[in-house]
PDB file of C-alpha atoms in Angstrom:
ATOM      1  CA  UNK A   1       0.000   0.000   0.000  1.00 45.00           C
ATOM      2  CA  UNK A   2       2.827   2.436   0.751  1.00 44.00           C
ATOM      3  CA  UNK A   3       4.680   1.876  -2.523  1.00 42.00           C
ATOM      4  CA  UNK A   4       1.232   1.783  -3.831  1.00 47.00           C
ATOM      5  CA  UNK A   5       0.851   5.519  -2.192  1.00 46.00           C
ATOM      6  CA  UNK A   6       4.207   6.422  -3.232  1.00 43.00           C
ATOM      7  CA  UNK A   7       3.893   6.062  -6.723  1.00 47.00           C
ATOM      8  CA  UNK A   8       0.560   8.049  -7.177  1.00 44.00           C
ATOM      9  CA  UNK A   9       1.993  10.868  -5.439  1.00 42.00           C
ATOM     10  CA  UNK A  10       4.873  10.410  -8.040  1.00 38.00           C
ATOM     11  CA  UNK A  11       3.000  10.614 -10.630  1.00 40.00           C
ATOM     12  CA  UNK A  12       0.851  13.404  -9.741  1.00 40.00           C
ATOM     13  CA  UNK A  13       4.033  15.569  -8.987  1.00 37.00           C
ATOM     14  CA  UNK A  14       5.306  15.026 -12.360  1.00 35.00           C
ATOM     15  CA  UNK A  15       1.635  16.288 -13.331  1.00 38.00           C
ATOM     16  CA  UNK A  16       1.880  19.276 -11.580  1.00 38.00           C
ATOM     17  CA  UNK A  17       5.332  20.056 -12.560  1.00 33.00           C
ATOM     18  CA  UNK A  18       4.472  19.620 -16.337  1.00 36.00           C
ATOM     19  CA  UNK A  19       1.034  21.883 -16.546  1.00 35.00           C
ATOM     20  CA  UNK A  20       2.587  24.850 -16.286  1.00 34.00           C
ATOM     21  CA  UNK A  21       4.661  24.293 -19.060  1.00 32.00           C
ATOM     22  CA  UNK A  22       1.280  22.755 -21.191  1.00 29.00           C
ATOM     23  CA  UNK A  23      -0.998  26.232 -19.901  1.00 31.00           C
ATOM     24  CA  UNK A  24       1.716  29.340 -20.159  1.00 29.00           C
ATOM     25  CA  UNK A  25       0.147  32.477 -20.879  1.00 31.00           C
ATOM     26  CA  UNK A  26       1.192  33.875 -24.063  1.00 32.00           C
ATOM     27  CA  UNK A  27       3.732  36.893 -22.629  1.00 37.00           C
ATOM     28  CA  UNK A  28       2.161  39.735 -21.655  1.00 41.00           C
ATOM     29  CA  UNK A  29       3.202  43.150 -23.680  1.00 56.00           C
ATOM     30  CA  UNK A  30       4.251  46.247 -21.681  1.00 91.00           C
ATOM     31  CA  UNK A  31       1.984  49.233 -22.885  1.00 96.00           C
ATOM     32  CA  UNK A  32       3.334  52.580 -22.403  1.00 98.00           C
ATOM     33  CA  UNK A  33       0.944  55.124 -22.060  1.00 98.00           C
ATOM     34  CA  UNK A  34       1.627  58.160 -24.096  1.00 98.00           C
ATOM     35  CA  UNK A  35      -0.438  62.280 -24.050  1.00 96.00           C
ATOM     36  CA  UNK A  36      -1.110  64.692 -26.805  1.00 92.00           C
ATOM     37  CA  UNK A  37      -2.184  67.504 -27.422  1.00 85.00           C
ATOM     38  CA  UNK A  38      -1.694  67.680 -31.008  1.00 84.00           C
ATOM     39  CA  UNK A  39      -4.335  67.584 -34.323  1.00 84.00           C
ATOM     40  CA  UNK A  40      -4.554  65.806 -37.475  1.00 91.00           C
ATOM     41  CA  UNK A  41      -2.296  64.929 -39.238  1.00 95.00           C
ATOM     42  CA  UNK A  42      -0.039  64.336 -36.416  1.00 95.00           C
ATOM     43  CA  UNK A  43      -2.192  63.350 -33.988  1.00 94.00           C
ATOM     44  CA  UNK A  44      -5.857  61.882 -34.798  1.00 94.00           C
ATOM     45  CA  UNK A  45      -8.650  60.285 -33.060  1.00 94.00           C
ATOM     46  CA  UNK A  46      -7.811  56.981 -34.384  1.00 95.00           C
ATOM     47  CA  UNK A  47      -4.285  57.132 -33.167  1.00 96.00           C
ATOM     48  CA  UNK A  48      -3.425  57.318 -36.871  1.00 96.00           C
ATOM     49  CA  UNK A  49      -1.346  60.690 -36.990  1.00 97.00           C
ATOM     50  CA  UNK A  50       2.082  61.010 -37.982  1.00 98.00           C
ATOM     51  CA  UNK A  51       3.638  61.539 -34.778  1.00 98.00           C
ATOM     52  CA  UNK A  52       1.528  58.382 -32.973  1.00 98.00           C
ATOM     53  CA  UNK A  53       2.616  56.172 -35.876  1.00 98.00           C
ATOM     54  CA  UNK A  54       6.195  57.227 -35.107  1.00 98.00           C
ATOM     55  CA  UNK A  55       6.109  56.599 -31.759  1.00 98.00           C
ATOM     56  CA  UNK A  56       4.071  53.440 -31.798  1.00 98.00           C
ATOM     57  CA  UNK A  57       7.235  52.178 -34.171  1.00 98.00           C
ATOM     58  CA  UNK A  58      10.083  53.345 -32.168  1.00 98.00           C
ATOM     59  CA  UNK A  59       8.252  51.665 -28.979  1.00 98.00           C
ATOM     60  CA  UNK A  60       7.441  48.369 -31.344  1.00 97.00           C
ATOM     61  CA  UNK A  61      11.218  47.816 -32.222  1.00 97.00           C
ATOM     62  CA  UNK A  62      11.872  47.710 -28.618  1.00 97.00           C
ATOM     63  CA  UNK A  63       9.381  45.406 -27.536  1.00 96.00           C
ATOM     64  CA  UNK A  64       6.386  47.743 -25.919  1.00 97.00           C
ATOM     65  CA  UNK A  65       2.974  48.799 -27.287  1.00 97.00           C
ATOM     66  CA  UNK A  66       1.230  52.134 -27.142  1.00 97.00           C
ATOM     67  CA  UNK A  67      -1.578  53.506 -26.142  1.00 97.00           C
ATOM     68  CA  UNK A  68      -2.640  57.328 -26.605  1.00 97.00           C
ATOM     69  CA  UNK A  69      -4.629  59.547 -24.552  1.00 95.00           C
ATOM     70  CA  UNK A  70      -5.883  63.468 -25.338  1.00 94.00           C
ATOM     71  CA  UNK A  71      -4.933  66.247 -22.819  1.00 93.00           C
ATOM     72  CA  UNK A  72      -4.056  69.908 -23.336  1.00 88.00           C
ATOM     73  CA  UNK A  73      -0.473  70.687 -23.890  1.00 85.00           C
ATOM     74  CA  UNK A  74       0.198  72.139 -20.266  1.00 87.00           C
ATOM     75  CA  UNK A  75      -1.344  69.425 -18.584  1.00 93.00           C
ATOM     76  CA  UNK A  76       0.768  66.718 -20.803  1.00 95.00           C
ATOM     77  CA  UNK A  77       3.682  68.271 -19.062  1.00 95.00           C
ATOM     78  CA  UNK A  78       2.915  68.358 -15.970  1.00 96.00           C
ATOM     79  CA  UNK A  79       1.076  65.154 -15.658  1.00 97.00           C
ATOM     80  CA  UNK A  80       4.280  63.239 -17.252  1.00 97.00           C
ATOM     81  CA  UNK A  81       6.128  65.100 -14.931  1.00 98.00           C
ATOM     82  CA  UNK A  82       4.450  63.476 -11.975  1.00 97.00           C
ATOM     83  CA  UNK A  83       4.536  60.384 -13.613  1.00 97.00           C
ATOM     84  CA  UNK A  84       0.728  59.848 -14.486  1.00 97.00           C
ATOM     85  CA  UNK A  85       1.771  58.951 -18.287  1.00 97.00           C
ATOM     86  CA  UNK A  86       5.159  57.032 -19.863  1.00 98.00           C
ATOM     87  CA  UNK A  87       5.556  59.542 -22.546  1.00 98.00           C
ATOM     88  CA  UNK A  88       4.653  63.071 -24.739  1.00 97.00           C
ATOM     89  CA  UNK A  89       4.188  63.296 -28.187  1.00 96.00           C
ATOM     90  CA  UNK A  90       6.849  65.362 -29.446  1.00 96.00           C
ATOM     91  CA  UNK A  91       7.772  69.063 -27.892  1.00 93.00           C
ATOM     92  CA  UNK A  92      10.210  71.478 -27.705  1.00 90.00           C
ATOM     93  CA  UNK A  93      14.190  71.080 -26.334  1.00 91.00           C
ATOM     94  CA  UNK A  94      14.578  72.235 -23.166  1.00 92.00           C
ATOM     95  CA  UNK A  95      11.418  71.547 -20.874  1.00 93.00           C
ATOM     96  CA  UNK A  96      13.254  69.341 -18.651  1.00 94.00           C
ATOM     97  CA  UNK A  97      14.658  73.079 -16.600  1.00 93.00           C
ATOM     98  CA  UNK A  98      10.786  73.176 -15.593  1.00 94.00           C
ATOM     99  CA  UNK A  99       9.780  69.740 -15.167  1.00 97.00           C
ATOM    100  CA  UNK A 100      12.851  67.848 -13.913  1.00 97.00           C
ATOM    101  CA  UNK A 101      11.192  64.726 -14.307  1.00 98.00           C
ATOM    102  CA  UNK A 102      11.097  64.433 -17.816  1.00 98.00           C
ATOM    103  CA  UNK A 103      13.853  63.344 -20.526  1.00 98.00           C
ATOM    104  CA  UNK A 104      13.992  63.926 -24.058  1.00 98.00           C
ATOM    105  CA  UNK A 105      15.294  61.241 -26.711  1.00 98.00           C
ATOM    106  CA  UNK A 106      18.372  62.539 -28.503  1.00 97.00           C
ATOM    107  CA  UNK A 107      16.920  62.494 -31.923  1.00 98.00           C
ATOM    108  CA  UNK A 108      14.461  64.617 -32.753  1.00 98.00           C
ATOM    109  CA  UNK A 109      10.947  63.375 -34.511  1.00 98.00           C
ATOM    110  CA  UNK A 110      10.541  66.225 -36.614  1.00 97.00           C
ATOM    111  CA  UNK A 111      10.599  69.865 -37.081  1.00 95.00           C
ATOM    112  CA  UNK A 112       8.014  72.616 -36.311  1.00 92.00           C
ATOM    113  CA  UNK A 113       7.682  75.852 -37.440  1.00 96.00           C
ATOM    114  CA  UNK A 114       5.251  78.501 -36.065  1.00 96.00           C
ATOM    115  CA  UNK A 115       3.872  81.116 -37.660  1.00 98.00           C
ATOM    116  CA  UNK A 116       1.621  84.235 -37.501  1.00 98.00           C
ATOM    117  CA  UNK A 117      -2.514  83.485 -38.013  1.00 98.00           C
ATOM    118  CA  UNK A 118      -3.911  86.825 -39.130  1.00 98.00           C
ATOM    119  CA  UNK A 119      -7.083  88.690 -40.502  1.00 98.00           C
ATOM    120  CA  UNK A 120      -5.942  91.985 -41.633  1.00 96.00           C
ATOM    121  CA  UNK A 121      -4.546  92.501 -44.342  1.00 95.00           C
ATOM    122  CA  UNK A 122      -1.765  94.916 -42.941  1.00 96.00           C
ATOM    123  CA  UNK A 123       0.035  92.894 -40.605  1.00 97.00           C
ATOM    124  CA  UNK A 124       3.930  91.968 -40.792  1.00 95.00           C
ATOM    125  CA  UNK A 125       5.777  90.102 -39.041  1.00 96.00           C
ATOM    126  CA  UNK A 126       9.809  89.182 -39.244  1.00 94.00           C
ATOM    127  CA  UNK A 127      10.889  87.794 -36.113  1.00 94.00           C
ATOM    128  CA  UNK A 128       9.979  87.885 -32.301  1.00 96.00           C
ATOM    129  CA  UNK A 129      10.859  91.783 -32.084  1.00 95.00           C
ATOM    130  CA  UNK A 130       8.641  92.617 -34.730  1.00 96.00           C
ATOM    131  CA  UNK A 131       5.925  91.958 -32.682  1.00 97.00           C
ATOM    132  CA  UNK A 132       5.903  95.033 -30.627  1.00 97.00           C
ATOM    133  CA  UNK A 133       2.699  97.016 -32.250  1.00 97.00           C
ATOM    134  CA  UNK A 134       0.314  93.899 -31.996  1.00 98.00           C
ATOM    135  CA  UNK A 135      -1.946  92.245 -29.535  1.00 98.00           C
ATOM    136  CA  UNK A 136      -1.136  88.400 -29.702  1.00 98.00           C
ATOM    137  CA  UNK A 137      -2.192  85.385 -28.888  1.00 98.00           C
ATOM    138  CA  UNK A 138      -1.061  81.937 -28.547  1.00 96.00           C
ATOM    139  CA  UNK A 139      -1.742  78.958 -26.575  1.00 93.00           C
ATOM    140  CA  UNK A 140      -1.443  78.137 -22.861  1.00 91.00           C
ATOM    141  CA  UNK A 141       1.321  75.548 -22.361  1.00 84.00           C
ATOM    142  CA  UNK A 142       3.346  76.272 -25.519  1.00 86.00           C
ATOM    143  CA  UNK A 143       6.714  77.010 -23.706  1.00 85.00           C
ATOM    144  CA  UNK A 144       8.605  78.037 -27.414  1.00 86.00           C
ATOM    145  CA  UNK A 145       6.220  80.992 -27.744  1.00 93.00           C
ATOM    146  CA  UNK A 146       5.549  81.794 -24.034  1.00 91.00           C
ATOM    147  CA  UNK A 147       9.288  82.636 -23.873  1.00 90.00           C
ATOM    148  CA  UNK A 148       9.784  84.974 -26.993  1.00 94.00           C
ATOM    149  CA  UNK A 149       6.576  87.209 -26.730  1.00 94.00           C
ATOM    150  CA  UNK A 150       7.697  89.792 -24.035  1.00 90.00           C
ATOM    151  CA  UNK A 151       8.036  92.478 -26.820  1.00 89.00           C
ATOM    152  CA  UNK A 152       3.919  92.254 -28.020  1.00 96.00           C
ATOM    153  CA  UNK A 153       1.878  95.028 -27.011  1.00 97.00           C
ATOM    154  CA  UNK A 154      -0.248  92.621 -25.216  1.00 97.00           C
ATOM    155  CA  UNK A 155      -0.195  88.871 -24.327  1.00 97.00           C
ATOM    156  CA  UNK A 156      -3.002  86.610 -24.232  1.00 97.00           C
ATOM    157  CA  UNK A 157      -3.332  83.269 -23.642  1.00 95.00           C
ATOM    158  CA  UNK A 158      -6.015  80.630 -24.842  1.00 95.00           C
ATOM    159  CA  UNK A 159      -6.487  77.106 -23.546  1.00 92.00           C
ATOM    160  CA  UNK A 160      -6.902  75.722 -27.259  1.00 91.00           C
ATOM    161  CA  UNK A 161      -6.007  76.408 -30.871  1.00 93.00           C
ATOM    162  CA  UNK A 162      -9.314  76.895 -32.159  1.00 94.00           C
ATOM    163  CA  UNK A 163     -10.379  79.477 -29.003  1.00 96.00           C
ATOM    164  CA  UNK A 164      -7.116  80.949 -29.849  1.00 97.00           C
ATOM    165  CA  UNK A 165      -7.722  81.376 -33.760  1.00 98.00           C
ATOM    166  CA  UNK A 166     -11.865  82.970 -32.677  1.00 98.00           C
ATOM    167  CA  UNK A 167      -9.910  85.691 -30.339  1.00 98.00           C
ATOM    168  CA  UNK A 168      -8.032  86.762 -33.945  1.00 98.00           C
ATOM    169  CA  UNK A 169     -11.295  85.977 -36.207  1.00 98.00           C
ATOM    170  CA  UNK A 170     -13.469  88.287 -34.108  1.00 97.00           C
ATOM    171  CA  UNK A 171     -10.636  90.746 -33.378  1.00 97.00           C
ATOM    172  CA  UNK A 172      -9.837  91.051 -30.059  1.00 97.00           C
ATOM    173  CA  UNK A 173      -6.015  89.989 -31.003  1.00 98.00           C
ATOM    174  CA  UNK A 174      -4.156  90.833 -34.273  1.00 98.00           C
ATOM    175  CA  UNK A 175      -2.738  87.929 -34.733  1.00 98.00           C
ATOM    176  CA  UNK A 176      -2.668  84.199 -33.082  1.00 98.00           C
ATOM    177  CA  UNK A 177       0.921  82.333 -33.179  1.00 98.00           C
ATOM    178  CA  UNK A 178       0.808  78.579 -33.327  1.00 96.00           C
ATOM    179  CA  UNK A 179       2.472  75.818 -35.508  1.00 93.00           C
ATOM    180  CA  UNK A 180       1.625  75.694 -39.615  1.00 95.00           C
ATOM    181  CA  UNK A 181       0.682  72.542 -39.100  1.00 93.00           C
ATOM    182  CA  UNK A 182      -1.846  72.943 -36.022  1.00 91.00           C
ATOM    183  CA  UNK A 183      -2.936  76.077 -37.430  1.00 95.00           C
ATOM    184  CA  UNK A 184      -3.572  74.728 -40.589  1.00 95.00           C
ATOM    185  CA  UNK A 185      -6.287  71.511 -39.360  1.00 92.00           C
ATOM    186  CA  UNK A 186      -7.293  73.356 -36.990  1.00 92.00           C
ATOM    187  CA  UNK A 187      -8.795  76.280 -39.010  1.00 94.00           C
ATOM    188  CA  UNK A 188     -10.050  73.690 -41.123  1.00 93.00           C
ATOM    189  CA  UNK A 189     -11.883  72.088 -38.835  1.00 91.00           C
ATOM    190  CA  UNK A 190     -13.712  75.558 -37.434  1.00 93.00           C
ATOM    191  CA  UNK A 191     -13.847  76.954 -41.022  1.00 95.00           C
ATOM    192  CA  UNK A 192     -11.954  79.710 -39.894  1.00 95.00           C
ATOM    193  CA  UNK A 193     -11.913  80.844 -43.700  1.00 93.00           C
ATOM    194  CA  UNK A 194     -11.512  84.644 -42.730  1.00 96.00           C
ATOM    195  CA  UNK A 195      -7.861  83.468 -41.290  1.00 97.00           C
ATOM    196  CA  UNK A 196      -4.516  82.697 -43.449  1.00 96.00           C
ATOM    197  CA  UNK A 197      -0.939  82.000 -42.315  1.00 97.00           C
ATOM    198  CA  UNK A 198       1.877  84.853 -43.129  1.00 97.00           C
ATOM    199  CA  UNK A 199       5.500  84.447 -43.732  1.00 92.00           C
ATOM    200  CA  UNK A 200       8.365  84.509 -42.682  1.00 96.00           C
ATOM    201  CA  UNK A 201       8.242  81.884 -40.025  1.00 96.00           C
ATOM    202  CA  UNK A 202       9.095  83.527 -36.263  1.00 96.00           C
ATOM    203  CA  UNK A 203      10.779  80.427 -35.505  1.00 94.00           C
ATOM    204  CA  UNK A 204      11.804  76.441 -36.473  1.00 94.00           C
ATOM    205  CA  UNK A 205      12.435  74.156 -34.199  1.00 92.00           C
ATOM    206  CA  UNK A 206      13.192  70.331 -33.602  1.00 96.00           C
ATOM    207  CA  UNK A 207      10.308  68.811 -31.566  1.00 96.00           C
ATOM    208  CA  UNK A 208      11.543  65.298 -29.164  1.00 97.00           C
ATOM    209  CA  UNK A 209       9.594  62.743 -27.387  1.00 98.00           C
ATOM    210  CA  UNK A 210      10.066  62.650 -24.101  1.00 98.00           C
ATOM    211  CA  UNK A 211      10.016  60.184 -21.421  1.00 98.00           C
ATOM    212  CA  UNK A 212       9.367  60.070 -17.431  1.00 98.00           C
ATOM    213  CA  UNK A 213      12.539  59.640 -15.702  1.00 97.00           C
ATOM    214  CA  UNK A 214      11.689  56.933 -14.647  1.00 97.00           C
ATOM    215  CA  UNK A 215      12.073  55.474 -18.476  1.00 97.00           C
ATOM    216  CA  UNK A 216      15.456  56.425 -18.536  1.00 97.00           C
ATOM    217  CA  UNK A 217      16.901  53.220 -19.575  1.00 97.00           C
ATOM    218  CA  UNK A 218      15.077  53.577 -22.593  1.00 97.00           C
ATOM    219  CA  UNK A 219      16.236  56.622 -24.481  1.00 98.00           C
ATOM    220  CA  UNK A 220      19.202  55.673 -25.806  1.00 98.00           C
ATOM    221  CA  UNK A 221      17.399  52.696 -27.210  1.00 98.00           C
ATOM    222  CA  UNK A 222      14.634  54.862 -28.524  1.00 98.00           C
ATOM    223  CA  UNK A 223      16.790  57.220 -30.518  1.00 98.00           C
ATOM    224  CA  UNK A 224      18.666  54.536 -31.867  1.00 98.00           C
ATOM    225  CA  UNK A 225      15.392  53.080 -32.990  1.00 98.00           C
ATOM    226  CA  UNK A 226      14.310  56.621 -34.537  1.00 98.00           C
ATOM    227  CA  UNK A 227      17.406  57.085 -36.030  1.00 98.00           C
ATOM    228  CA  UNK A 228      16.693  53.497 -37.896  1.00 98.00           C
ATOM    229  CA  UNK A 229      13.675  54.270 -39.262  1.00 98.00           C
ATOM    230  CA  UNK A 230      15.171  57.910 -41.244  1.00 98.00           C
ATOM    231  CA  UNK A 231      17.449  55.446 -42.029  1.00 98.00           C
ATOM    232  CA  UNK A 232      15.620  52.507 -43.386  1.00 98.00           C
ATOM    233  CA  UNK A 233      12.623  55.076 -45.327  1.00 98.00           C
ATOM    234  CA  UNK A 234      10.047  54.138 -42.590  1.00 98.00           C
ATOM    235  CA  UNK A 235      10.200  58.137 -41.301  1.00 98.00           C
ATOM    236  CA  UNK A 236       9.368  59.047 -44.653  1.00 98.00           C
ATOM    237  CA  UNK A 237       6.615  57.137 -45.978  1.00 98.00           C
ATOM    238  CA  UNK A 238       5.388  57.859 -42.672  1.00 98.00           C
ATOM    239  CA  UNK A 239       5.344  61.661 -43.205  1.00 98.00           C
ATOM    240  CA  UNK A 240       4.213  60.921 -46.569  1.00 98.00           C
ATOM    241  CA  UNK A 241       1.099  59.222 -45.820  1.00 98.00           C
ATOM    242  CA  UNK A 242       0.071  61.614 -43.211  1.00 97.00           C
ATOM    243  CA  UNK A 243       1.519  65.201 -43.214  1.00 96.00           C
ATOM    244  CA  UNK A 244       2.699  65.234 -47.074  1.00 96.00           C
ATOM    245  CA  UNK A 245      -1.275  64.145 -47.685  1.00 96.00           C
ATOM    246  CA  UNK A 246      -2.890  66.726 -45.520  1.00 94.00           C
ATOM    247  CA  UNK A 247      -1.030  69.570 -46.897  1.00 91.00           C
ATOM    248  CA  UNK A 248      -1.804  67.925 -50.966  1.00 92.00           C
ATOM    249  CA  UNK A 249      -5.244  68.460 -50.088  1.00 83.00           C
TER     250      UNK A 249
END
């Protein structure tokens, strides 16, 4: 009876050992959890825009998955400051001296140039300083335009693009600075038709993703893995599909 006793428990042990082996979970994919507060064709409510399908690649090559959520473009930076989200879609250099929690990649995404949204016919602009006469207007959270407007006549601030481009269309700006791009879908979208873009550009910048500290391990990686797809064409059929079709419109 013992050896009888013996040998089931054998047996059952070698069961037991074996199952797990027989019923592993597929492995489970990290998601990191990225804000924006961009519009088509960068950003889009299918998670189709040019900047999530760059990010969702770098991430892929290394092994995570994505996920997007909308927020304004202060409270993206502040929020992935505390740690409440993984990533940003792509800003700025140099927010990291106000939110010491955050890292950029060291390879930019691409490059963004803002420009002056007018009505009137008689406005120029040609650089920052040029802005003395006018009343302007740009968008709460934008840190490249918050930091060159001290020479306007008067600053205001607007929690959106498209309340931002209504203070120009019923005049209580001059003029409403914000990216082409932005400006661009944006006005679309409110058919803002009174409202056109003027040249030159006040400024162009490089725009990064950037990371919670706490991801720190992963930007090296992550501009290695941007700087592959430039590389390898993926960057630009990319653009082409999204950007280079918005503006062919």
């Amino acid at each position: 009876m013992a050896i009888r006793n013996c040998r089931a428990m054998l047996l059952l042990l070698v069961a037991c050992l074996q199952a797990p082996a027989l019923a592993q979970p597929a492995a489970v994919r990290t998601t990191l959890v990225f804000s924006s507060a961009h519009a088509p064709p960068v950003s889009t409510p299918a998670r189709d825009g040019f900047d999530e399908r760059v990010i969702r690649e770098i991430f892929a090559r290394l092994g995570y998955a994505v996920a997007f959520r909308q927020v304004t473009a202060r409270r993206s930076l502040v929020e992935l400051n505390q740690g409440i989200d993984d990533g940003t879609l792509p800003r700025t250099r140099g927010l990291q001296r106000e939110f010491p929690n955050i890292v950029p990649l060291d390879e930019p995404v691409r490059e963004i140039t803002l420009v002056a949204f007018v009505k009137r016919d008689d406005i120029r602009v040609a650089g920052w300083e040029s802005l003395a006469p006018y009343h302007v207007a740009y968008v709460t959270g934008w840190k490249i335009v918050e930091r060159n407007v001290a020479a306007a006549r008067s600053v205001t601030s607007a929690p959106t693009v498209a309340q931002m481009l209504r203070l120009v269309d019923v005049g209580r700006v001059d003029l409403g600075i914000v990216s082409l791009i932005r400006g661009v879908s944006v006005q679309r979208k409110a058919g803002l038709t009174s409202l056109r873009p003027i040249g030159p550009p006040l400024a162009r910048r490089d725009l990064y993703v950037y990371l919670n500290r706490r991801h720190l391990l992963l930007v090296e990686p992550a501009g290695a893995a941007l700087r592959a797809i430039k590389a390898d064409g993926t960057w630009q059929a990319l653009h082409d599909l999204t950007i280079g079709a918005f503006f062919a419109q």
